[in-house]
mmCIF file of C-alpha atoms in Angstrom:
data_model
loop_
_atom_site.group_PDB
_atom_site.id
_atom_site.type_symbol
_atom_site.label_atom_id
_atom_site.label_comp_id
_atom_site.label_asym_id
_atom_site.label_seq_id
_atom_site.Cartn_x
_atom_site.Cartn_y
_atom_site.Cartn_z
ATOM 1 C CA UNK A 1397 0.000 0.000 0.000
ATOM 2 C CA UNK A 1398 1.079 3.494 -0.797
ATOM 3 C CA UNK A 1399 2.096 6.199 1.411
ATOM 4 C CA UNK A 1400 0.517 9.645 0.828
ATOM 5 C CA UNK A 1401 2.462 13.089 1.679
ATOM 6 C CA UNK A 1402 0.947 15.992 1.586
ATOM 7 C CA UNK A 1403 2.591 19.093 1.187
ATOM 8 C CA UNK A 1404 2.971 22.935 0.804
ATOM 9 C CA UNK A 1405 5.786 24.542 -0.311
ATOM 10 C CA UNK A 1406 7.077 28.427 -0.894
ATOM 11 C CA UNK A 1407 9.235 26.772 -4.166
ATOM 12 C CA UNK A 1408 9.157 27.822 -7.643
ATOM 13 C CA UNK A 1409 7.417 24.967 -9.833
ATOM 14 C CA UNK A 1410 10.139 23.502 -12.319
ATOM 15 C CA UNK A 1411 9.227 21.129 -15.583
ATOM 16 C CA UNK A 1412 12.328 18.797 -14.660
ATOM 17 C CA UNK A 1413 12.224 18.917 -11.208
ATOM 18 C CA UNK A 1414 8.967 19.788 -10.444
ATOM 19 C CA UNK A 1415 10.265 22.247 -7.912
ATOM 20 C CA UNK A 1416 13.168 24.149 -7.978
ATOM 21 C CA UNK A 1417 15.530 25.528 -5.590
ATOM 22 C CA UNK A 1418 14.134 29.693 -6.230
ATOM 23 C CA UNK A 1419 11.132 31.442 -4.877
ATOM 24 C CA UNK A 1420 7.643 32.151 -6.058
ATOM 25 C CA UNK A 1421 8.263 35.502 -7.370
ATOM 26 C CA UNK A 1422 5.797 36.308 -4.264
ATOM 27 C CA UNK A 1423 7.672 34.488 -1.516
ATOM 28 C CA UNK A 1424 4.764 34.603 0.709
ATOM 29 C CA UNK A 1425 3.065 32.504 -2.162
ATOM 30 C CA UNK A 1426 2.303 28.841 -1.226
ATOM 31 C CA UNK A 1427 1.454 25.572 -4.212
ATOM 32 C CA UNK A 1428 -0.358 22.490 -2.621
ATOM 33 C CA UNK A 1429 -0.055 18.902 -3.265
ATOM 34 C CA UNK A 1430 1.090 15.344 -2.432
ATOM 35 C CA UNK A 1431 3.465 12.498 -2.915
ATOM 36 C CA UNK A 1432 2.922 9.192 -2.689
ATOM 37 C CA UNK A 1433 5.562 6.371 -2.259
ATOM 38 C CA UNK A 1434 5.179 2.448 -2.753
ATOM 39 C CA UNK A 1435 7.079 0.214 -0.143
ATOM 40 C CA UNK A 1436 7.451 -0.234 3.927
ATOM 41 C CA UNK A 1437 10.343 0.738 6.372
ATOM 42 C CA UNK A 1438 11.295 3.208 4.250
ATOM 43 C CA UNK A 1439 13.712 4.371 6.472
ATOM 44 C CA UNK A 1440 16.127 1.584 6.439
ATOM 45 C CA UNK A 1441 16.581 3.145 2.961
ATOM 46 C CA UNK A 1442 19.001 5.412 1.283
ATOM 47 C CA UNK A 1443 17.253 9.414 1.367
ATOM 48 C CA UNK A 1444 18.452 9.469 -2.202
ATOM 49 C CA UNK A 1445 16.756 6.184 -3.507
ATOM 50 C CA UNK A 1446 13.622 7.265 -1.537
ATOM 51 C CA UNK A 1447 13.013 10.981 -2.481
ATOM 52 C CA UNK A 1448 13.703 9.624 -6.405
ATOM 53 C CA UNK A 1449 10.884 6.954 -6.304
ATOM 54 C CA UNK A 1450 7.794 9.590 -5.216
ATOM 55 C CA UNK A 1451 4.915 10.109 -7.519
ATOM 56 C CA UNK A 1452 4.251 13.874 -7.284
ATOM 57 C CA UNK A 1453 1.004 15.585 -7.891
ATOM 58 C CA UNK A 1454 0.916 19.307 -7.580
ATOM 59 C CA UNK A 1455 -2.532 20.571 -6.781
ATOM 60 C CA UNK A 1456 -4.479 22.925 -9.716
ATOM 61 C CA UNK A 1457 -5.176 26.330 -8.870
ATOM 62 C CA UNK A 1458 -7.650 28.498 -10.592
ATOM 63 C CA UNK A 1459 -8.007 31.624 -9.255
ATOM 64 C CA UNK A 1460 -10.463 33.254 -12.302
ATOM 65 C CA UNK A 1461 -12.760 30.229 -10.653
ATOM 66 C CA UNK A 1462 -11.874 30.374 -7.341
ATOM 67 C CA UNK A 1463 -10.640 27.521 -6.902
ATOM 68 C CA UNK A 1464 -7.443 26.875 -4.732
ATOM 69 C CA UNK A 1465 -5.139 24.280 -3.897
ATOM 70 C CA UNK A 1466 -5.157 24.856 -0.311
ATOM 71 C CA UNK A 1467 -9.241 24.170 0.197
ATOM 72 C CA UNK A 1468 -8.381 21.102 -1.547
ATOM 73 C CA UNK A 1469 -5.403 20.117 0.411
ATOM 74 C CA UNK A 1470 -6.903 21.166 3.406
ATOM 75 C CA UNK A 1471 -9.994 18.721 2.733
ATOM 76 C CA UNK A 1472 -8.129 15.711 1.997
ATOM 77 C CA UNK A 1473 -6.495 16.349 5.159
ATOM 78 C CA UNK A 1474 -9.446 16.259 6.786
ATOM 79 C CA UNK A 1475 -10.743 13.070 4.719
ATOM 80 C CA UNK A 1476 -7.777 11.405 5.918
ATOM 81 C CA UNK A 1477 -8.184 11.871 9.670
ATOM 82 C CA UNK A 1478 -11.581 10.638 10.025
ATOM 83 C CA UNK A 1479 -10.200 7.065 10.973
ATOM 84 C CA UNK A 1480 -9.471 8.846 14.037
ATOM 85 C CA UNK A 1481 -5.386 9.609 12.736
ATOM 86 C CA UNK A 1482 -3.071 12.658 14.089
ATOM 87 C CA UNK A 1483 -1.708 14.909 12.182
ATOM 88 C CA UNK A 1484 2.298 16.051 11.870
ATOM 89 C CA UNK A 1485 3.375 18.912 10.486
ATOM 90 C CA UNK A 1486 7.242 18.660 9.556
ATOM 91 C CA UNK A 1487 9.380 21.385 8.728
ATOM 92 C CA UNK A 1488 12.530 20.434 7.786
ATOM 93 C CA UNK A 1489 16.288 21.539 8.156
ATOM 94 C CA UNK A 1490 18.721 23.035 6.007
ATOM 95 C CA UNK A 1491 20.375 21.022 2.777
ATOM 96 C CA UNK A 1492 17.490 19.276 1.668
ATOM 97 C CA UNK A 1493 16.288 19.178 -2.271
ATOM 98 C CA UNK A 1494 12.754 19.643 -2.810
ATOM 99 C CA UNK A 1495 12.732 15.544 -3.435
ATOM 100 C CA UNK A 1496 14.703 14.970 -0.465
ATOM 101 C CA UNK A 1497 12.378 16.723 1.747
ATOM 102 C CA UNK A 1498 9.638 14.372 0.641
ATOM 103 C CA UNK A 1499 12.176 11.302 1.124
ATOM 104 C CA UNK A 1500 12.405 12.255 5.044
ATOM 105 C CA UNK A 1501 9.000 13.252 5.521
ATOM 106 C CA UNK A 1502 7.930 9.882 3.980
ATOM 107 C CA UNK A 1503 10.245 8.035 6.064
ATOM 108 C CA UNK A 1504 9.724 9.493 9.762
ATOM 109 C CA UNK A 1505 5.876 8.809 8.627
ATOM 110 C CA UNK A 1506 6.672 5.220 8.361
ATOM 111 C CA UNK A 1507 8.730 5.083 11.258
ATOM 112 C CA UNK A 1508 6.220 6.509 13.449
ATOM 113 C CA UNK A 1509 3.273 4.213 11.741
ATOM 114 C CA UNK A 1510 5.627 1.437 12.773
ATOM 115 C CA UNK A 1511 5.784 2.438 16.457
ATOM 116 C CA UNK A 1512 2.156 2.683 16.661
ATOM 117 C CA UNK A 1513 1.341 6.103 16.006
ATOM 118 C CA UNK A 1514 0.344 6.116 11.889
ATOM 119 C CA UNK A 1515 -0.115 10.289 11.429
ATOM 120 C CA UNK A 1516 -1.617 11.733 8.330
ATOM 121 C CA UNK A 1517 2.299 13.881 7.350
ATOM 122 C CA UNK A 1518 1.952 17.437 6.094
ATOM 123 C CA UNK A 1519 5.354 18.465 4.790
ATOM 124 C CA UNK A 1520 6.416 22.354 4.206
ATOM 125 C CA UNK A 1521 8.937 22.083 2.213
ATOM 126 C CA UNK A 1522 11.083 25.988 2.348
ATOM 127 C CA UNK A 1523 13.583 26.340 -0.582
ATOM 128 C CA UNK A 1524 16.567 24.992 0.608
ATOM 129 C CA UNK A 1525 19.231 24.721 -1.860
ATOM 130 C CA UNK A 1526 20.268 21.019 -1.242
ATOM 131 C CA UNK A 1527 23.639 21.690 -2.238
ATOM 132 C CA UNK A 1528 25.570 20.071 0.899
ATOM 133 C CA UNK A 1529 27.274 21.815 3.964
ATOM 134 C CA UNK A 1530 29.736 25.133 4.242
ATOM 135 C CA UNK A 1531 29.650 27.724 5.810
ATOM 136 C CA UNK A 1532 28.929 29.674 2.218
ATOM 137 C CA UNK A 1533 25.627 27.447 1.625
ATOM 138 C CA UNK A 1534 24.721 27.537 5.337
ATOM 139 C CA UNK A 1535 24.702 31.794 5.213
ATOM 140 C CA UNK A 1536 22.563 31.414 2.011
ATOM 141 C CA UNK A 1537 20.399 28.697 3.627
ATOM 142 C CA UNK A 1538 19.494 30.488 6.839
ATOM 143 C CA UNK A 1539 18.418 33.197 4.659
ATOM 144 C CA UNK A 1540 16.435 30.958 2.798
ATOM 145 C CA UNK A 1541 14.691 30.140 5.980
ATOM 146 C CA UNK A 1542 13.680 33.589 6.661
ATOM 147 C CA UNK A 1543 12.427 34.808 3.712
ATOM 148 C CA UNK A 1544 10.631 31.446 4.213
ATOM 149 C CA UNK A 1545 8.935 32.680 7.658
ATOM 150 C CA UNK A 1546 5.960 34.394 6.458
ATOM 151 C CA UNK A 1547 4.816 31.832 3.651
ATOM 152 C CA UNK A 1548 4.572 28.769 7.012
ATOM 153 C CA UNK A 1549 2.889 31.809 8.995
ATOM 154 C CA UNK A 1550 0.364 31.729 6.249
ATOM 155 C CA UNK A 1551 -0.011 27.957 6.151
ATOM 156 C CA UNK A 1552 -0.217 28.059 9.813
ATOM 157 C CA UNK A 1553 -3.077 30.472 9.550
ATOM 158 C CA UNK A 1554 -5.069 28.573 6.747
ATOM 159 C CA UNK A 1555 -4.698 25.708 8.992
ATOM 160 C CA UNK A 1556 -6.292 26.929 11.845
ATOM 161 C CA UNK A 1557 -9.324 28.343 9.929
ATOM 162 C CA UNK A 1558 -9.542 25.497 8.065
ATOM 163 C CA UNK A 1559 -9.063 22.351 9.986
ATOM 164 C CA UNK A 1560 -10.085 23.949 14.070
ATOM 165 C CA UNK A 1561 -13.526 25.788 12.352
ATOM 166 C CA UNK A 1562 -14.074 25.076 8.389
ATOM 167 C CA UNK A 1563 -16.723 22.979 6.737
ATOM 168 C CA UNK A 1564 -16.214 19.466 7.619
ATOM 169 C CA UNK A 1565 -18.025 18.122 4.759
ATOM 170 C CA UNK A 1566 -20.816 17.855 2.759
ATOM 171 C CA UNK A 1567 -23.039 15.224 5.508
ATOM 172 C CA UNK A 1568 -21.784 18.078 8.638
ATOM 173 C CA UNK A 1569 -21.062 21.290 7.062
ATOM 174 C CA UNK A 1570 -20.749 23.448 10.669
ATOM 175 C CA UNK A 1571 -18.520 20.307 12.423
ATOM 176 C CA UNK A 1572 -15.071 21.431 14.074
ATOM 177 C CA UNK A 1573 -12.365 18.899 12.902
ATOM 178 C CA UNK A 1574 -10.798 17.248 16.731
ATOM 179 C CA UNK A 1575 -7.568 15.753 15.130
ATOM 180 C CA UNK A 1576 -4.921 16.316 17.317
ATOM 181 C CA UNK A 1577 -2.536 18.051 15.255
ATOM 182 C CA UNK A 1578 1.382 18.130 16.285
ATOM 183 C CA UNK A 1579 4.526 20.163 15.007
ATOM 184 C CA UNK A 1580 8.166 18.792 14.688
ATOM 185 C CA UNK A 1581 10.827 21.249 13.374
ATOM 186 C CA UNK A 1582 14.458 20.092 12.437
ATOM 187 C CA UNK A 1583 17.530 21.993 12.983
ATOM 188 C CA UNK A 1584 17.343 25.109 10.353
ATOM 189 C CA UNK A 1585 13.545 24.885 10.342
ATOM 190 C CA UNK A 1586 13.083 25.775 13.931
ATOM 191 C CA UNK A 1587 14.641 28.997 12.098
ATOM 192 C CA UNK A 1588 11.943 29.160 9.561
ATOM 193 C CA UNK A 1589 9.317 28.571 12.647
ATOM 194 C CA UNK A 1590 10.473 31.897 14.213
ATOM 195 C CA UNK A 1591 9.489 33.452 11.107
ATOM 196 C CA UNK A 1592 6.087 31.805 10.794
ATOM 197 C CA UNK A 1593 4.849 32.989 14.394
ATOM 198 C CA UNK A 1594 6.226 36.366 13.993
ATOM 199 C CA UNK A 1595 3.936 36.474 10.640
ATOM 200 C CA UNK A 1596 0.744 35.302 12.711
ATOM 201 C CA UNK A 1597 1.685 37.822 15.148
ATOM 202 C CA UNK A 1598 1.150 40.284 12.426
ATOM 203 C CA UNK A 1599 -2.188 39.846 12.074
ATOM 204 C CA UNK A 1600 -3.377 37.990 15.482
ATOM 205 C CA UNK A 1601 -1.309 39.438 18.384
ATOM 206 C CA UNK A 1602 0.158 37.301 20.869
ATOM 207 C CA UNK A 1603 -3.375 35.477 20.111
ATOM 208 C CA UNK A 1604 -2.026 32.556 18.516
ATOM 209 C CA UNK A 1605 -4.281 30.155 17.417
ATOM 210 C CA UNK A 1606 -4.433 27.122 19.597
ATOM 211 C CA UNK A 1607 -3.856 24.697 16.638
ATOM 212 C CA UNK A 1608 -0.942 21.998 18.277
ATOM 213 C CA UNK A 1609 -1.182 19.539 20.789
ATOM 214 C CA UNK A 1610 2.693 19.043 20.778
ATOM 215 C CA UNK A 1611 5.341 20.644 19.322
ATOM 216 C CA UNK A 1612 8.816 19.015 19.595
ATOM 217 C CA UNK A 1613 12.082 20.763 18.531
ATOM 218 C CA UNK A 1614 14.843 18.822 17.501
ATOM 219 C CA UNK A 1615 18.182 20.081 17.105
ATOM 220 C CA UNK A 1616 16.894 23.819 17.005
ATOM 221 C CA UNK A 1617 19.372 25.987 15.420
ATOM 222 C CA UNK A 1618 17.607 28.707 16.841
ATOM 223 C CA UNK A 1619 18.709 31.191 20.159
ATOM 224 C CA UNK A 1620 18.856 29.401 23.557
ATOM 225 C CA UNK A 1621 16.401 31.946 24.622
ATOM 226 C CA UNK A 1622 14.061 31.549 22.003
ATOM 227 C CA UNK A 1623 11.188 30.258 24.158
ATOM 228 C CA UNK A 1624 11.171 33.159 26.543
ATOM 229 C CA UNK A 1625 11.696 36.295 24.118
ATOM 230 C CA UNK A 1626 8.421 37.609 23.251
ATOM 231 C CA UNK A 1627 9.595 38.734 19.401
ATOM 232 C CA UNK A 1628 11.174 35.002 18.880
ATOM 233 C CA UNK A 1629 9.613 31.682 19.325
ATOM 234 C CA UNK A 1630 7.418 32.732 22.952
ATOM 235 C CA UNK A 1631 4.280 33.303 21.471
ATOM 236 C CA UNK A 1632 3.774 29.614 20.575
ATOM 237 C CA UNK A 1633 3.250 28.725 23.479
ATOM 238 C CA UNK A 1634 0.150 30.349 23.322
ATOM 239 C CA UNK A 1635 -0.722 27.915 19.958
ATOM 240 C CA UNK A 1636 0.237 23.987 21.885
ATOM 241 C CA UNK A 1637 -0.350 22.299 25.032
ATOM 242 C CA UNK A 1638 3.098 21.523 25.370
ATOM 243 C CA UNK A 1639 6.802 22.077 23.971
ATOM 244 C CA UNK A 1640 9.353 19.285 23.939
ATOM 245 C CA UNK A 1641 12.761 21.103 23.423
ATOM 246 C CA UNK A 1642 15.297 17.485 21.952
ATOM 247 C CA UNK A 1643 19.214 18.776 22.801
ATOM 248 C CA UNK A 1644 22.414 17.507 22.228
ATOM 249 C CA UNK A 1645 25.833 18.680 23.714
ATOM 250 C CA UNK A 1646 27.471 16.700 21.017
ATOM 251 C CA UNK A 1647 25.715 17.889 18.563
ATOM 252 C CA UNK A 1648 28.839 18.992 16.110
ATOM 253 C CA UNK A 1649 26.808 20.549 13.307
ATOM 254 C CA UNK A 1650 25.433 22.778 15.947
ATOM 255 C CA UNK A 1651 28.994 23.278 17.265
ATOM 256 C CA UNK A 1652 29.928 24.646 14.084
ATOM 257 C CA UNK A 1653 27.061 26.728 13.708
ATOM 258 C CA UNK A 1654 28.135 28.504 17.047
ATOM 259 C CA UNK A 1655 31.494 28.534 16.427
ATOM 260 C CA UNK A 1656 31.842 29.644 12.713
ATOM 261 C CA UNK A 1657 28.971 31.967 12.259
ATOM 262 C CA UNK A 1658 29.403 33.724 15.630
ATOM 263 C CA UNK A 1659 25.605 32.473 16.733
ATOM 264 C CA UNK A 1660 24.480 32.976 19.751
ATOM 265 C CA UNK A 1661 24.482 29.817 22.115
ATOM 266 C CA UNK A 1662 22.429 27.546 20.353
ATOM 267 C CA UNK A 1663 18.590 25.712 21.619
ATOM 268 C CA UNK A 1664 19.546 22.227 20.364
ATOM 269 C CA UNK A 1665 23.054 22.596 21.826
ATOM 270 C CA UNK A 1666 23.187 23.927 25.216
ATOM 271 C CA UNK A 1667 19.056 23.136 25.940
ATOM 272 C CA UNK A 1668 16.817 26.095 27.212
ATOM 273 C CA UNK A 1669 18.692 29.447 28.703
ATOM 274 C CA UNK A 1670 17.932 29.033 32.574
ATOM 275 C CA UNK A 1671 15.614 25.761 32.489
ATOM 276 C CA UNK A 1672 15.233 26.106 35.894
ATOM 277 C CA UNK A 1673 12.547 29.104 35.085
ATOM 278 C CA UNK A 1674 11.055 27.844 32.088
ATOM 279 C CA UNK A 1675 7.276 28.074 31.672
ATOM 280 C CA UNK A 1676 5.288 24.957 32.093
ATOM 281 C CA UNK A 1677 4.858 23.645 29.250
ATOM 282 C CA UNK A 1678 8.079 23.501 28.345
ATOM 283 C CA UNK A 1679 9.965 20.016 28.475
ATOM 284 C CA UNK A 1680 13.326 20.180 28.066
ATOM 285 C CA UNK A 1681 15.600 16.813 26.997
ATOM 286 C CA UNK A 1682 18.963 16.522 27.015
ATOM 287 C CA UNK A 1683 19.543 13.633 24.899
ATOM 288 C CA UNK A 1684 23.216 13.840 25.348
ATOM 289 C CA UNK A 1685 23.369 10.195 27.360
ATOM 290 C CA UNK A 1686 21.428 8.564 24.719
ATOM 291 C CA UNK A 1687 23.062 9.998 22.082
ATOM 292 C CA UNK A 1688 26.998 8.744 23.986
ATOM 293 C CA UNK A 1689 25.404 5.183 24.773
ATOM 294 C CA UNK A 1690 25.345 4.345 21.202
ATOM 295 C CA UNK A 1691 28.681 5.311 20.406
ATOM 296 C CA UNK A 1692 30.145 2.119 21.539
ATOM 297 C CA UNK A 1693 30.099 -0.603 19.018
ATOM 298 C CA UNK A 1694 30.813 -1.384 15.658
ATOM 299 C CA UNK A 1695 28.393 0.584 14.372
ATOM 300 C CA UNK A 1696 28.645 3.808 16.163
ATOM 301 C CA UNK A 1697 27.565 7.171 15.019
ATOM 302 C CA UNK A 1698 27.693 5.258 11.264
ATOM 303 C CA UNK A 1699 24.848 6.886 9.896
ATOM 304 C CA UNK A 1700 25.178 10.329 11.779
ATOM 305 C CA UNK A 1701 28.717 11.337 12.330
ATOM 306 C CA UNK A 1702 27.456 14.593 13.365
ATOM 307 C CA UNK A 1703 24.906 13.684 16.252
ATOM 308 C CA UNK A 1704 22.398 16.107 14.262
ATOM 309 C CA UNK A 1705 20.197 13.802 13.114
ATOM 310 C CA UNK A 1706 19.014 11.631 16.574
ATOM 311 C CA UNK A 1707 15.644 12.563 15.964
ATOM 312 C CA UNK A 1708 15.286 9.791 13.648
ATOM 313 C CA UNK A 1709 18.354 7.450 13.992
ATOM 314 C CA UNK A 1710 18.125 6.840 17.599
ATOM 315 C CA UNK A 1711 16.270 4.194 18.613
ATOM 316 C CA UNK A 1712 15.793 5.887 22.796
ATOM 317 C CA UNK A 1713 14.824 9.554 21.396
ATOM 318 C CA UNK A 1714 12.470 7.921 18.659
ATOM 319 C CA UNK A 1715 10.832 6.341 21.413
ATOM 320 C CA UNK A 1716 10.659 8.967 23.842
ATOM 321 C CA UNK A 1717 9.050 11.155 20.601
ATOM 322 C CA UNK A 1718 6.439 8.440 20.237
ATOM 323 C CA UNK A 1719 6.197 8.703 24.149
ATOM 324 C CA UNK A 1720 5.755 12.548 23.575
ATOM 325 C CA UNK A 1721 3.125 12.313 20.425
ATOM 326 C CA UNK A 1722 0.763 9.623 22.548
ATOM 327 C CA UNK A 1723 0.587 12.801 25.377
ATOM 328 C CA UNK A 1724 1.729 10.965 27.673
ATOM 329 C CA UNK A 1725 2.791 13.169 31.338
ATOM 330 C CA UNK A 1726 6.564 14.026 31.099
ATOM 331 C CA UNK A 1727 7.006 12.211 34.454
ATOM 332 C CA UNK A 1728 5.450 8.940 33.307
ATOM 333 C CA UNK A 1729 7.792 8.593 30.084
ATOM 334 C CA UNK A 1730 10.542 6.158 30.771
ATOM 335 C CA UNK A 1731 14.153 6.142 30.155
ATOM 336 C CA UNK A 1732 14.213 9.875 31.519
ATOM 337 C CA UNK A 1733 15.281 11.491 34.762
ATOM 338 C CA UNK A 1734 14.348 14.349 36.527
ATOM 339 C CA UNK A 1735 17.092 17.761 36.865
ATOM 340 C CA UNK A 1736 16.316 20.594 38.122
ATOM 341 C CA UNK A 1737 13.801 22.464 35.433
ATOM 342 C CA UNK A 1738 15.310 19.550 32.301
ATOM 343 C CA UNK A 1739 15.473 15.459 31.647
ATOM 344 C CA UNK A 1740 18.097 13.308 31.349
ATOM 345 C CA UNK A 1741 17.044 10.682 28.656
ATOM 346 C CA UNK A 1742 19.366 7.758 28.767
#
């Protein structure tokens, strides 16, 4: 059985490539549609072989006839939740093709669906070039990512007219869609994130919409204090029940990222600024421990010499995420231990 993505994306269509790596003249402008991928445990596969086997549709748009890819994106979604399925938002990190963005969404879909919790994936896919790692492409990249700010803070907005308050169909046209709807960003788009709320913010106030349930950040290359600064990432916690902040002191490609382009400390680094005064609903794991356990053996740090990329290659953070997605209490999710105002997972 086939695995259906669904997408938006802020990228230029392209004949060859369907999508290229440039802008919509209009940044801000956003094209619909889906991929869909034959084959299981699609993770244990290379990204390249994956992102080249998807079947992409790009959704029409008619504007003369009012008709738009997002209402019909937006009721597929809903089509596909009504067995009672989550929903995942995934925005992705920096050096990723358009293709390749679709390879990982399609494989942390299957991953998940194979630890029990089988989410209907929404991908936004921001223009990164794809073009591997320096600090040359990472200075164009991260401006990628903020010129890619306002076109998820429009998505973000659809969403939550859409999916919390639009028609739910033909049979119930006044019913509220109750998926449970979750967020996980990825190093360099925790970056484009920032961007997104301070768009909302632009035309809702601080009055972010409640649309998530939880929102994990995974190797944030975003500001340690991003959580607490109320013109950076503070006003989602107005939009979720709860933030899980994923951090790793050995994370190198953060290292880098601090140490070559003069960043301040970094989220998915050196965890939360003063965790012991975080807000509530914010759950901060250091994965550190889990991420040191696994370098003994013959087979250590093989697929992620960087320690970046945990989120899906780590058998004790993919679990605590599935942990995390079910809503399970912070306190009742094994393999962690208390600090004062973080975890230990490991």
């Amino acid at each position: 059985m086939a695995t259906m993505i669904h997408f938006a994306t802020n990228r230029r269509p392209a004949p060859k490539t369907v999508f290229s790596e440039s802008f919509n003249d209009d940044p801000d402008e956003l094209r619909f549609g889906t991929a869909s991928f034959d084959g299981s445990a699609l993770y244990r596969a290379p990204l390249d072989a994956v992102a080249a086997s998807a079947e992409v549709t790009i959704r029409p748009e008619n504007l003369a006839r009012n008709r738009l890819g997002s209402t019909d994106a937006f009721a597929a979604i809903r089509q596909a939740v009504s067995g009672n399925r989550d929903v995942l938002l995934f925005v992705h990190g920096y050096n990723h093709s358009f293709r390749e963005s679709l390879g990982r969404a399609v494989q942390i879909q299957q991953w998940l669906a194979d630890g029990g919790r089988d989410m209907v994936m929404v991908l936004f896919a921001w223009p990164s070039l794809g073009r591997g790692v320096s600090g040359r492409t990472y200075r164009d990249e991260r401006g990628r990512a903020q010129m890619s700010g306002p076109a998820l803070g429009r998505l973000l907005l659809k969403a939550a007219d859409f999916l919390r308050a639009g028609p739910a169909g033909a049979g119930d046209p006044g019913a509220v869609c109750i998926a449970r709807i979750h967020l996980l960003a990825h190093s360099m788009g925790n970056w484009v994130l920032r961007g997104g709320i301070g768009h909302m913010r632009t035309f809702v106030g601080d009055n972010i919409p409640p649309l998530f349930d939880e929102v994990i950040l995974t190797a944030a290359d975003e500001d340690d204090d991003t959580l607490t600064a109320p013109k950076k990432l503070a006003p989602l916690l107005r939009g979720c029940r709860r933030v899980t902040v994923y951090y790793n002191q050995q994370d190198l490609a953060l290292k880098a990222s601090d140490v070559a382009m003069g960043n301040p400390d970094r989220l998915g680094l050196s965890g939360p600024l003063r965790p012991d005064t975080l807000p509530a609903k914010i759950a901060a794991i250091n994965v550190s421990p889990a991420i040191l356990r696994n370098l003994t053996g013959d087979r250590a740090w093989e697929d992620d010499p960087t320690g970046h990329q945990y989120f899906r290659n780590n058998a004790v953070v993919r679990a605590d995420m599935l942990h995390v997605m079910t809503g399970a209490l912070d306190e009742d999710i094994p393999n962690r231990s208390r600090r004062p105002g973080w975890w230990r997972l490991g």
